[in-house]
Coordinates of C-alpha atoms in Angstrom, one line a residue:
Chain A
M28 CA 25.7 -29.8 -72.4
N29 CA 22.6 -29.4 -70.5
R30 CA 22.9 -32.8 -68.7
F31 CA 26.5 -31.9 -68.1
N32 CA 25.3 -28.6 -66.4
T33 CA 22.9 -30.8 -64.1
L34 CA 25.3 -33.3 -63.1
M35 CA 27.8 -30.3 -62.1
L36 CA 25.2 -28.4 -60.2
R37 CA 24.2 -31.9 -58.2
N38 CA 27.9 -32.7 -57.5
I39 CA 28.4 -29.1 -56.3
L40 CA 25.1 -29.4 -54.0
Y41 CA 26.6 -33.1 -52.7
F42 CA 29.7 -31.2 -52.1
V43 CA 28.1 -28.4 -50.2
C44 CA 26.0 -31.0 -48.0
L45 CA 29.1 -33.0 -47.3
L46 CA 30.7 -29.7 -46.2
S47 CA 27.9 -28.4 -44.0
C48 CA 27.7 -31.9 -42.3
S49 CA 31.3 -31.8 -41.3
V50 CA 31.1 -28.2 -40.0
C51 CA 28.0 -29.4 -37.7
A52 CA 30.3 -32.1 -36.7
Q53 CA 33.2 -29.9 -35.9
E54 CA 30.9 -27.6 -34.1
I55 CA 30.0 -30.5 -31.7
D56 CA 33.6 -31.6 -31.4
T57 CA 34.9 -27.9 -30.6
E58 CA 32.2 -27.5 -27.8
S59 CA 33.2 -30.9 -26.2
V60 CA 36.9 -29.9 -26.3
I61 CA 36.4 -26.5 -24.8
G62 CA 34.2 -28.2 -22.4
A63 CA 37.0 -30.7 -21.2
S64 CA 39.8 -27.9 -21.2
T65 CA 37.9 -25.8 -18.7
Q66 CA 36.6 -28.8 -16.4
E67 CA 39.9 -28.7 -14.6
D68 CA 39.3 -24.7 -13.9
N69 CA 36.0 -25.4 -12.7
K70 CA 37.1 -27.7 -10.2
L71 CA 39.3 -24.8 -8.8
W72 CA 36.3 -22.6 -8.7
E73 CA 33.9 -25.0 -7.4
G74 CA 35.3 -24.6 -3.7
A75 CA 35.0 -20.7 -4.0
K76 CA 31.5 -21.0 -5.4
K77 CA 30.0 -23.5 -3.0
A78 CA 31.2 -20.8 -0.1
W79 CA 28.9 -18.5 -1.1
R80 CA 25.1 -18.6 0.1
D81 CA 22.9 -19.1 -3.3
D82 CA 20.7 -16.1 -1.9
I83 CA 23.6 -13.7 -1.8
Q84 CA 25.1 -12.4 -5.0
F85 CA 28.3 -9.9 -5.6
H86 CA 28.6 -8.1 -8.9
G87 CA 30.8 -5.2 -10.0
F88 CA 32.0 -3.2 -12.7
L89 CA 35.0 -1.2 -13.8
S90 CA 36.1 1.2 -16.6
Q91 CA 38.8 3.5 -17.4
G92 CA 38.5 6.4 -20.1
L93 CA 41.2 8.2 -22.2
F94 CA 40.2 11.6 -23.5
S95 CA 41.6 14.2 -25.9
T96 CA 40.0 17.1 -27.1
S97 CA 40.4 20.4 -29.0
G98 CA 38.9 23.8 -27.5
N99 CA 37.3 22.5 -24.4
N100 CA 38.3 20.3 -21.5
V101 CA 36.4 17.0 -20.7
Y102 CA 37.2 14.9 -17.6
G103 CA 39.9 16.8 -16.6
K104 CA 42.7 18.6 -18.8
S105 CA 42.2 17.0 -22.2
K106 CA 42.6 20.0 -24.2
N107 CA 45.4 19.7 -27.1
S108 CA 46.3 17.0 -24.3
V109 CA 45.2 13.3 -23.0
S110 CA 43.2 13.0 -20.0
A111 CA 42.6 9.7 -18.0
G112 CA 40.1 11.4 -16.0
L113 CA 37.1 9.3 -16.0
T114 CA 37.4 6.0 -13.9
E115 CA 34.2 4.1 -12.3
I116 CA 34.6 1.1 -10.1
G117 CA 31.3 -0.4 -8.6
L118 CA 30.8 -3.1 -6.4
N119 CA 27.2 -4.4 -5.3
I120 CA 25.7 -7.3 -3.1
S121 CA 22.2 -8.3 -3.2
Y122 CA 20.6 -10.7 -0.6
R123 CA 17.3 -12.4 -1.1
A124 CA 16.2 -12.7 2.5
L125 CA 12.8 -14.0 2.3
K126 CA 10.5 -14.6 -0.9
N127 CA 9.3 -11.2 -0.7
L128 CA 11.9 -9.5 0.9
S129 CA 15.3 -8.6 -0.5
F130 CA 18.3 -6.0 0.2
A131 CA 20.7 -4.4 -2.2
A132 CA 23.4 -1.9 -2.0
Q133 CA 26.1 -0.8 -4.5
G134 CA 29.0 1.3 -3.6
L135 CA 30.7 3.5 -6.6
Y136 CA 34.2 5.0 -6.8
R137 CA 34.1 7.5 -9.4
R138 CA 36.9 9.9 -10.6
A139 CA 35.6 12.5 -13.1
G140 CA 37.8 15.4 -13.8
A141 CA 37.6 18.6 -11.8
T142 CA 34.1 17.6 -10.5
T143 CA 35.5 14.8 -8.3
G144 CA 39.3 15.9 -8.1
D145 CA 42.1 13.6 -8.6
A146 CA 41.4 11.4 -5.8
G147 CA 38.0 10.6 -6.8
E148 CA 34.8 10.1 -4.8
V149 CA 33.3 7.1 -3.0
T150 CA 29.3 7.1 -2.9
L151 CA 26.6 5.0 -2.1
D152 CA 25.1 4.4 -5.2
F153 CA 21.9 2.7 -4.2
G154 CA 21.1 0.9 -1.1
F155 CA 17.4 -0.2 -0.3
V156 CA 15.1 -2.9 0.9
D157 CA 12.8 -4.2 -1.4
L158 CA 9.2 -5.6 -0.2
N159 CA 7.2 -7.7 -2.7
L160 CA 3.8 -7.2 -2.2
L161 CA 2.3 -9.2 -5.0
N162 CA 3.9 -11.7 -6.9
L163 CA 2.1 -13.5 -9.8
Q164 CA 2.8 -15.0 -13.1
E165 CA 1.3 -11.9 -14.6
G166 CA 2.9 -9.4 -12.8
R167 CA 4.2 -8.0 -9.5
I168 CA 3.8 -4.8 -7.2
G169 CA 6.0 -3.9 -4.7
V170 CA 7.8 -0.8 -2.6
R171 CA 11.6 0.0 -2.2
G172 CA 13.0 1.9 0.4
G173 CA 16.5 3.8 0.9
R174 CA 18.3 5.0 -1.9
I175 CA 16.8 3.9 -5.2
K176 CA 18.2 4.6 -8.7
N177 CA 16.1 7.3 -10.6
P178 CA 14.4 6.1 -13.8
W179 CA 15.1 8.4 -16.7
G180 CA 15.1 7.6 -20.2
L181 CA 16.7 4.6 -21.4
Y182 CA 20.1 4.7 -19.7
N183 CA 20.0 6.7 -16.4
E184 CA 19.6 3.8 -14.0
T185 CA 22.8 2.3 -15.2
R186 CA 24.5 5.5 -16.5
D187 CA 27.8 4.6 -14.6
V188 CA 28.3 1.2 -15.9
A189 CA 29.9 1.5 -19.2
F190 CA 28.5 -2.0 -20.7
T191 CA 25.0 -0.9 -20.5
H192 CA 25.2 2.2 -22.8
P193 CA 26.3 2.5 -26.3
T194 CA 28.7 5.1 -26.3
I195 CA 31.4 6.3 -23.8
I196 CA 29.9 9.9 -23.4
L197 CA 25.9 9.6 -23.0
P198 CA 23.7 11.6 -25.3
L199 CA 23.2 15.2 -24.1
T200 CA 19.8 14.8 -22.6
Y201 CA 21.5 12.8 -19.8
F202 CA 23.1 16.1 -18.7
E203 CA 26.5 14.9 -17.3
R204 CA 27.1 17.9 -15.7
S205 CA 24.1 17.8 -13.4
R206 CA 24.2 14.2 -13.2
T207 CA 24.1 13.9 -9.4
L208 CA 20.7 15.6 -9.7
M209 CA 19.0 12.7 -11.5
L210 CA 21.2 9.7 -10.2
A211 CA 19.0 8.4 -7.3
T212 CA 16.2 9.3 -4.9
N213 CA 16.5 8.9 -0.8
G214 CA 13.3 8.1 -0.1
G215 CA 10.8 5.3 -1.5
Q216 CA 9.7 3.8 -4.8
L217 CA 6.5 1.8 -5.7
Y218 CA 7.1 -0.5 -8.5
A219 CA 4.6 -2.6 -10.7
D220 CA 5.2 -4.9 -13.7
Y221 CA 2.5 -6.2 -15.7
N222 CA 3.3 -9.0 -18.1
T223 CA 1.0 -9.8 -21.2
S224 CA 1.2 -11.8 -24.3
L225 CA 1.8 -8.6 -26.3
G226 CA 4.4 -7.3 -24.1
N227 CA 5.7 -6.3 -20.7
L228 CA 4.4 -2.9 -18.9
S229 CA 6.6 -1.7 -16.3
F230 CA 5.9 1.4 -13.9
K231 CA 8.3 3.1 -11.3
F232 CA 7.7 6.2 -9.2
N233 CA 10.3 7.6 -7.0
Y234 CA 9.4 10.0 -4.4
G235 CA 12.0 11.8 -1.9
W236 CA 15.0 13.7 -2.0
V237 CA 17.7 13.8 -4.7
N238 CA 21.3 14.9 -4.4
A239 CA 21.5 18.4 -5.3
D240 CA 24.7 19.2 -3.2
D241 CA 26.9 19.7 -6.1
K242 CA 29.2 22.3 -7.3
N243 CA 28.5 21.6 -10.9
I244 CA 24.9 22.2 -10.9
L245 CA 25.1 25.5 -8.9
T246 CA 27.8 26.8 -11.4
A247 CA 25.5 25.7 -14.1
I248 CA 22.4 27.7 -12.6
T249 CA 24.4 30.7 -11.9
Y250 CA 27.3 30.8 -14.0
D251 CA 29.4 32.0 -11.0
P252 CA 32.1 29.8 -9.5
T253 CA 32.4 31.9 -6.6
A254 CA 28.7 31.2 -5.0
S255 CA 29.8 30.0 -1.5
G256 CA 26.6 28.0 -0.2
H257 CA 25.2 24.9 -1.6
L258 CA 21.8 23.6 -3.1
K259 CA 19.6 21.6 -1.0
S260 CA 16.9 19.2 -2.4
K261 CA 13.3 19.6 -1.6
P262 CA 10.8 16.7 -2.1
S263 CA 11.0 15.6 -5.4
F264 CA 9.7 12.7 -7.7
A265 CA 10.7 10.8 -10.9
T266 CA 8.7 8.4 -12.5
Q267 CA 8.6 6.2 -15.6
L268 CA 6.4 3.8 -17.5
N269 CA 8.1 1.3 -19.6
Y270 CA 6.7 -1.1 -22.4
E271 CA 8.9 -4.0 -24.1
M272 CA 7.6 -6.0 -26.7
M273 CA 9.1 -9.2 -28.4
G274 CA 11.7 -9.8 -25.5
G275 CA 13.0 -6.2 -25.7
T276 CA 13.3 -5.7 -29.7
Y277 CA 11.0 -2.8 -29.3
I278 CA 11.1 -0.7 -26.1
F279 CA 9.1 2.4 -25.5
A280 CA 9.3 4.6 -22.3
L281 CA 7.7 7.8 -20.9
S282 CA 9.5 9.3 -17.9
Y283 CA 8.7 12.3 -16.1
A284 CA 10.7 14.1 -13.2
D285 CA 9.7 17.1 -10.8
L286 CA 13.0 18.2 -9.0
S287 CA 12.9 21.0 -6.4
M288 CA 16.0 22.5 -4.5
S289 CA 16.7 25.7 -2.6
Y290 CA 19.9 27.5 -2.0
Q291 CA 21.6 27.2 1.5
A292 CA 23.7 30.4 2.3
K293 CA 27.2 30.1 4.0
N294 CA 27.2 33.7 5.1
S295 CA 24.6 36.4 5.6
G296 CA 25.8 38.5 2.9
D297 CA 25.2 35.9 0.0
P298 CA 23.5 37.4 -2.9
Y299 CA 22.1 34.0 -3.5
A300 CA 20.5 33.4 -0.3
Q301 CA 16.8 33.4 -1.5
M302 CA 17.3 31.3 -4.6
K303 CA 15.2 28.3 -5.3
A304 CA 15.2 26.2 -8.4
N305 CA 12.5 23.8 -9.9
I306 CA 13.0 21.6 -12.9
E307 CA 10.2 19.9 -14.6
A308 CA 11.2 17.4 -17.4
F309 CA 9.6 14.7 -19.5
M310 CA 11.2 12.3 -22.0
V311 CA 9.9 10.2 -24.7
S312 CA 11.9 7.2 -25.5
G313 CA 11.6 4.6 -28.4
Q314 CA 14.1 1.7 -29.3
Y315 CA 14.5 -1.0 -31.6
N316 CA 16.9 -3.5 -30.8
G317 CA 17.2 -6.2 -34.0
E318 CA 20.0 -9.0 -34.4
T319 CA 22.2 -6.5 -36.3
F320 CA 20.6 -3.2 -36.7
S321 CA 19.3 -1.0 -33.6
F322 CA 17.8 2.4 -33.5
V323 CA 17.3 4.9 -30.7
G324 CA 15.3 8.2 -30.4
E325 CA 14.8 10.2 -27.3
Y326 CA 13.3 13.5 -26.9
S327 CA 12.9 15.8 -24.0
L328 CA 11.8 18.9 -22.7
R329 CA 12.9 20.6 -19.5
W330 CA 11.1 23.5 -17.9
S331 CA 13.5 25.3 -15.1
E332 CA 12.1 27.9 -12.9
F333 CA 14.8 29.8 -11.1
T334 CA 13.2 32.2 -8.0
D335 CA 15.3 35.2 -6.5
I336 CA 18.5 34.6 -8.7
R337 CA 20.9 37.2 -9.2
L338 CA 20.1 39.8 -11.8
G339 CA 22.3 39.1 -15.1
V340 CA 20.8 35.8 -15.6
A341 CA 19.0 36.0 -19.2
D342 CA 16.0 34.1 -18.4
T343 CA 14.6 32.7 -14.9
S344 CA 12.0 30.2 -16.8
P345 CA 13.9 28.8 -19.7
V346 CA 12.6 25.9 -21.5
S347 CA 15.2 23.5 -22.6
E348 CA 15.1 20.8 -25.4
Y349 CA 16.9 17.8 -26.0
W350 CA 16.8 15.0 -28.6
Y351 CA 19.0 12.5 -30.4
V352 CA 18.7 9.9 -33.2
Q353 CA 21.1 7.0 -32.8
A354 CA 21.5 3.9 -35.1
G355 CA 23.9 0.8 -34.2
Y356 CA 25.2 -1.8 -36.7
R357 CA 26.5 -5.1 -35.4
F358 CA 28.9 -6.7 -37.8
V359 CA 29.4 -9.7 -36.0
D360 CA 27.9 -10.6 -32.4
D361 CA 31.0 -9.0 -30.7
F362 CA 31.4 -5.9 -32.5
Q363 CA 29.4 -2.9 -33.3
A364 CA 29.4 0.4 -34.7
T365 CA 27.2 3.4 -33.7
L366 CA 26.3 6.6 -35.3
R367 CA 24.4 9.6 -33.3
Y368 CA 23.2 13.2 -34.1
D369 CA 22.5 14.6 -30.8
S370 CA 21.1 18.0 -29.9
A371 CA 20.7 20.3 -27.0
V372 CA 19.2 23.6 -26.7
Q373 CA 19.2 25.5 -23.2
N374 CA 16.5 27.7 -24.0
I375 CA 14.0 27.4 -26.9
N376 CA 13.2 31.0 -27.1
D377 CA 16.8 31.8 -27.6
K378 CA 18.2 29.1 -29.9
S379 CA 21.3 30.8 -31.0
G380 CA 22.3 32.1 -27.5
Q381 CA 22.2 35.8 -28.6
V382 CA 20.0 37.2 -26.0
F383 CA 22.0 35.1 -23.0
H384 CA 25.3 36.6 -24.9
E385 CA 24.0 40.3 -24.8
K386 CA 22.4 40.0 -21.1
T387 CA 25.4 38.3 -19.6
G388 CA 28.4 39.0 -21.7
L389 CA 29.2 35.1 -21.8
P390 CA 29.9 33.3 -25.0
A391 CA 26.5 32.4 -26.8
Q392 CA 27.8 28.6 -27.4
L393 CA 27.1 28.2 -23.7
T394 CA 23.3 27.4 -24.6
F395 CA 23.5 25.0 -27.2
T396 CA 25.2 21.9 -28.5
H397 CA 25.0 19.9 -31.6
D398 CA 26.9 16.6 -31.5
I399 CA 27.9 14.0 -34.3
T400 CA 29.1 11.1 -32.7
F401 CA 30.9 8.0 -34.3
G402 CA 31.6 5.0 -32.1
L403 CA 33.3 1.5 -32.5
R404 CA 32.6 -1.2 -29.8
W405 CA 34.5 -4.7 -29.3
D406 CA 33.3 -7.1 -26.7
I407 CA 36.3 -8.9 -26.3
T408 CA 34.6 -11.5 -23.9
P409 CA 31.4 -11.2 -22.0
V410 CA 33.2 -9.5 -19.2
W411 CA 35.7 -7.4 -21.1
M412 CA 35.0 -4.6 -23.4
I413 CA 37.0 -1.9 -25.5
R414 CA 35.5 1.3 -27.3
A415 CA 36.5 4.1 -29.0
E416 CA 34.6 7.1 -30.4
Y417 CA 34.8 10.5 -32.0
H418 CA 32.7 13.6 -31.5
R419 CA 32.3 16.5 -33.7
V420 CA 30.8 19.2 -31.6
H421 CA 29.3 22.6 -32.3
G422 CA 28.6 24.5 -29.0
A423 CA 29.2 23.8 -25.4
T424 CA 25.9 23.8 -23.3
T425 CA 26.5 20.7 -21.8
I426 CA 30.3 21.1 -20.8
N427 CA 31.6 20.7 -17.4
L428 CA 32.1 24.3 -15.9
L429 CA 34.5 23.0 -13.3
D430 CA 36.6 21.6 -16.0
N431 CA 36.7 24.9 -18.1
P432 CA 36.8 27.5 -15.5
D433 CA 37.3 30.4 -17.8
F434 CA 34.1 30.8 -19.5
S435 CA 35.3 33.4 -22.0
K436 CA 37.7 31.0 -23.3
I437 CA 34.8 28.5 -24.4
V438 CA 35.0 27.2 -27.9
K439 CA 32.0 27.0 -30.2
N440 CA 33.4 24.1 -32.6
W441 CA 35.5 21.3 -31.2
N442 CA 36.5 17.6 -31.3
I443 CA 36.4 14.8 -28.8
Y444 CA 38.3 11.7 -29.2
A445 CA 37.9 9.0 -26.5
L446 CA 39.0 5.4 -25.8
Q447 CA 37.5 3.1 -22.8
V448 CA 38.3 -0.2 -21.3
A449 CA 35.5 -1.9 -19.3
F450 CA 35.3 -4.9 -17.2
R451 CA 32.1 -6.6 -15.5
F452 CA 31.1 -9.3 -13.5
Chain B
M28 CA 19.6 -47.5 -75.4
R29 CA 21.5 -49.5 -72.7
L30 CA 23.7 -46.3 -72.1
F31 CA 20.6 -44.3 -71.3
F32 CA 19.6 -46.7 -68.6
I33 CA 22.9 -46.9 -67.0
N34 CA 22.9 -43.0 -67.1
R35 CA 19.5 -42.9 -65.5
Y36 CA 20.4 -45.5 -62.7
I37 CA 23.4 -43.3 -62.0
K38 CA 21.3 -40.3 -61.9
Q39 CA 18.8 -42.0 -59.5
K40 CA 21.5 -43.0 -57.3
R41 CA 23.0 -39.8 -56.9
L42 CA 19.5 -38.4 -56.2
K43 CA 19.1 -41.0 -53.5
S44 CA 22.6 -40.0 -52.0
L45 CA 21.6 -36.5 -52.2
L46 CA 18.4 -37.2 -50.3
L47 CA 20.5 -39.2 -47.9
C48 CA 22.8 -36.4 -47.2
I49 CA 20.1 -33.7 -46.8
S50 CA 18.6 -36.0 -44.2
L51 CA 21.7 -36.8 -42.4
C52 CA 22.3 -32.9 -42.3
L53 CA 19.0 -32.2 -40.8
N54 CA 19.5 -35.1 -38.2
A55 CA 22.9 -33.5 -37.4
Q56 CA 21.1 -30.5 -37.0
A57 CA 18.4 -32.1 -34.7
V58 CA 21.1 -33.5 -32.5
D59 CA 22.8 -29.8 -32.4
A60 CA 19.4 -28.4 -31.3
T61 CA 19.4 -27.0 -27.8
E62 CA 17.5 -28.7 -24.8
V63 CA 16.1 -27.4 -21.7
I64 CA 16.6 -29.2 -18.7
V65 CA 15.4 -28.9 -15.3
S66 CA 16.0 -30.9 -12.1
A67 CA 14.0 -33.9 -11.2
N68 CA 12.2 -32.3 -8.3
A69 CA 11.0 -29.3 -10.5
V70 CA 9.4 -31.4 -13.4
G71 CA 6.0 -31.7 -11.6
Q72 CA 6.1 -28.0 -11.0
L73 CA 6.2 -27.3 -14.8
K74 CA 2.8 -25.9 -16.4
N75 CA 2.0 -25.5 -20.0
S76 CA 1.4 -21.7 -19.3
H77 CA 5.2 -21.3 -18.0
K78 CA 6.9 -19.3 -20.7
L79 CA 10.8 -19.9 -21.1
Q80 CA 11.2 -16.2 -22.0
A81 CA 9.7 -15.0 -18.9
I82 CA 11.6 -17.7 -16.7
F83 CA 15.1 -16.7 -18.5
S84 CA 14.1 -12.9 -18.3
L85 CA 13.5 -13.2 -14.5
R86 CA 9.8 -12.2 -14.9
T87 CA 8.7 -15.4 -13.6
L88 CA 10.8 -15.9 -10.5
Y89 CA 9.0 -19.0 -8.8
W90 CA 7.9 -22.2 -9.5
P91 CA 4.2 -22.7 -8.4
N92 CA 5.3 -24.7 -5.1
G93 CA 6.5 -21.3 -4.2
E94 CA 10.1 -22.2 -4.5
K95 CA 12.6 -19.9 -6.3
I96 CA 13.7 -20.8 -9.8
K97 CA 17.3 -21.4 -10.3
V98 CA 18.5 -20.3 -13.6
F99 CA 21.6 -21.5 -15.0
V100 CA 23.3 -20.2 -18.3
L101 CA 26.3 -20.4 -20.5
P102 CA 28.3 -17.4 -21.2
D103 CA 27.3 -14.9 -23.8
N104 CA 29.5 -15.8 -26.3
N105 CA 29.1 -19.5 -25.8
A106 CA 27.7 -21.2 -29.3
V107 CA 25.1 -23.2 -27.1
H108 CA 23.9 -20.0 -25.5
K109 CA 23.4 -18.2 -28.6
K110 CA 21.5 -21.0 -30.4
F111 CA 19.3 -21.7 -27.1
V112 CA 18.5 -17.9 -26.9
K113 CA 17.3 -17.6 -30.7
E114 CA 15.7 -21.2 -30.6
K115 CA 14.0 -21.5 -27.6
L116 CA 13.5 -17.8 -26.3
G117 CA 13.1 -16.1 -29.6
M118 CA 15.5 -13.4 -28.5
F119 CA 19.1 -12.4 -29.4
P120 CA 21.8 -12.7 -26.5
H121 CA 22.3 -9.1 -26.3
Q122 CA 18.7 -8.3 -25.5
L123 CA 18.7 -11.0 -22.4
R124 CA 22.2 -9.3 -21.3
R125 CA 20.6 -6.0 -21.3
T126 CA 17.7 -7.2 -19.2
W127 CA 20.2 -8.9 -16.7
N128 CA 22.5 -5.9 -16.7
R129 CA 19.6 -3.5 -15.8
M130 CA 18.5 -5.8 -12.7
T131 CA 22.0 -6.6 -11.6
Y132 CA 23.2 -3.0 -11.5
T133 CA 20.3 -1.3 -10.2
G134 CA 19.9 -4.0 -7.4
T135 CA 16.5 -4.7 -8.6
G136 CA 17.2 -8.6 -9.5
Q137 CA 19.9 -11.4 -9.3
P138 CA 20.7 -12.4 -12.6
P139 CA 21.2 -16.1 -13.6
I140 CA 24.3 -18.3 -12.5
T141 CA 26.7 -18.6 -15.3
V142 CA 28.4 -21.8 -15.6
D143 CA 31.4 -22.6 -18.0
S144 CA 30.6 -25.7 -19.9
I145 CA 28.0 -28.2 -20.7
E146 CA 29.3 -30.6 -18.1
E147 CA 29.2 -28.2 -15.4
M148 CA 25.5 -27.3 -16.5
L149 CA 24.7 -31.0 -16.3
D150 CA 26.3 -31.3 -12.9
K151 CA 24.6 -28.0 -11.4
I152 CA 21.1 -29.2 -12.7
Q153 CA 21.6 -32.6 -11.4
H154 CA 22.8 -31.7 -8.2
T155 CA 20.3 -28.6 -7.7
N156 CA 16.8 -28.4 -6.4
N157 CA 14.3 -26.1 -8.4
A158 CA 16.9 -25.5 -11.4
I159 CA 16.6 -25.0 -15.0
G160 CA 19.2 -24.6 -17.6
Y161 CA 20.0 -26.0 -21.2
I162 CA 22.4 -28.4 -23.0
D163 CA 23.2 -29.1 -26.5
R164 CA 22.1 -32.7 -27.0
R165 CA 20.0 -35.3 -25.3
V166 CA 21.8 -37.4 -22.8
E167 CA 21.0 -40.5 -20.6
G168 CA 20.6 -39.9 -17.0
E169 CA 17.7 -40.2 -14.5
S170 CA 18.1 -36.9 -12.7
I171 CA 17.9 -35.1 -16.0
Q172 CA 14.6 -34.1 -17.3
Y173 CA 13.6 -32.3 -20.4
F174 CA 11.5 -29.4 -20.5
N175 CA 9.3 -29.3 -23.9
A176 CA 7.7 -26.0 -23.6
P177 CA 5.5 -24.7 -26.2

C-alpha cells in the first residue's frame, strides 16, 4: 500500500512536470503569435513614429466621471440625479533641446460642476524651462522657471490625471474646492535628487505666485457668495522632501507650503477690502506599494490666518487637521480594490462645529467631514481604465460651495456613488 | 526476488525520467528568462556600476560618453515586460508606471518608448544608437549585445 502511494505520488509529480513544461511552451508560443499579428500594425505606425524627432514627446490623458449623490451636490447637480460633471483632458509636449536644457508644457481642459460652468475651462497646467546644472550618476541639481506643478503629498502634482491616483475623488487633504491654490507656482523651482544604495532622495522648492483668483476659495473663506472682488496671490512657497526605497516599494514624503493672498476689491464700499489670508500647511506621507497589497497614510495640519475679515466668521486663525489611511489590494495585476477612512476637521478647537454654528448660524457640518470610501479599479489595457466607488460621508467641510449655494440645506449624512472611465497615452 | 529487482529497475527509471523532466523544466525557464539588450555602439559604454533599475526608472539618463540613453519597453501588460521588471529590476510594473507617469504628467521627464512586440524591440535596438531594451530569449545577431548587469 505504501509502495502504491509512493508510485502514485511520483506519477502525479511526473504529470505536473509535464504540464508545467507545456505551459512554458505555450507562453512562448502565444508571445510569438502576438508578435506576428501586431507586426503589420507596426508597419503602419512606423511611418508616423519616425516623423517625430526623438527628443520631442507628446502625451495626454482624458477622463469622464459620473456622479450620483444623496444630500449634497458634487461636480454639478448630482443630488438624487446623475451628473456627468467631471471631464479632464490634458495634452502635453516636452522637448529636450540640449543635454541640460529642456522645455515642457501641458494644456488642461477641465469641466467640474459650477466651478468651471458647463463649457469648462482651458488652462496652462504647466509650462517651464528646465536647466540642469549638475547631472551625475549619484544625482542631479537643477532649476525650472515658468509655471511648475506644486509638490504636496503623494498625489497633488498629478491630481488631474485619473490614472495616477487610487480613487476618483481624492482624499480630503487635497481640498478639492481650493485646488487652484495648490496646483502650480508661477515662478521658479530648485530641484535636487540624490541616489544611494539605500534609496533615492528628492527635494523640490517652489517659489513664486500661486493662483488665488478662484471664486471657490473666496467663498470658502468668507462663506459669502456675494463678495464681488477676487483674491490675488502674494509671494508664496511650496517644498517637499521625498524618499523612495526599493524601487518605490516604500515612499515617505514631507511637504510644506506657505501661501499668502490679499483681497482685491472691485468697488469702494466692499466690506472685505482689507482682507488678507495666509495659509501654512505641512503634510507627512507614507506609502507601501507591494505586489498585491498597498497601504497609504497621510497626515496634514493647516494654519490659516485671516486678517480684516468681516465680523461673523467664527475664528480668524483656525488650525485644520486632515488625515486618512488607505489600503489597496490587487486581485490580479489589472484589478484592484481600495478602502479608505478619511477625516477633515476645519478647526481643531471646534471639532463638532458647535461654536461655528452659534456664531454664524450656518450648519455645524460645514466644519468637518469623515468619509469611508470603497472603490474598485480595472485597468482594461495599459491605456484604458474604468473604476467605481462609493463614499459614505458624515459632514460637509470640503464640499463645493458653488455647487451647493444654499448653505442652510447642506446635509450632514450623505452618500456618493461615482463611476469614471479614463484614457492615457 | 526477481520481481523485486524489476520493480527497483522501474523505480530507478522513473526517478531518472523525473530528474530529466525537472531539468527540462528548468531549461525551459532559462530559455524563457528575459535578456537585457543594448545597441552595438553602447556596449563599450557599459560600466559595472550601471544599475538597470536606475536606467529604467530614468534616474540615470546618460551613457558615460554623454549620449542620452534611449530606453525601449514593452507594454505594461505584456508577460515579458512583467517578467523583466520583476527579475532584472526587482520591481513591480505598477511601481515603474507610477514613476513614469509622474514625470510624464508634470513635464519633468520623458518616459521610455513603448514598442508593441519582441520583433519591434529587436528592430529598434539594432537600428538605434545608445539604446537599451529587453527580449525574452537569446537570439543570433551581430548587432544585438547582451547586458549582463549584476
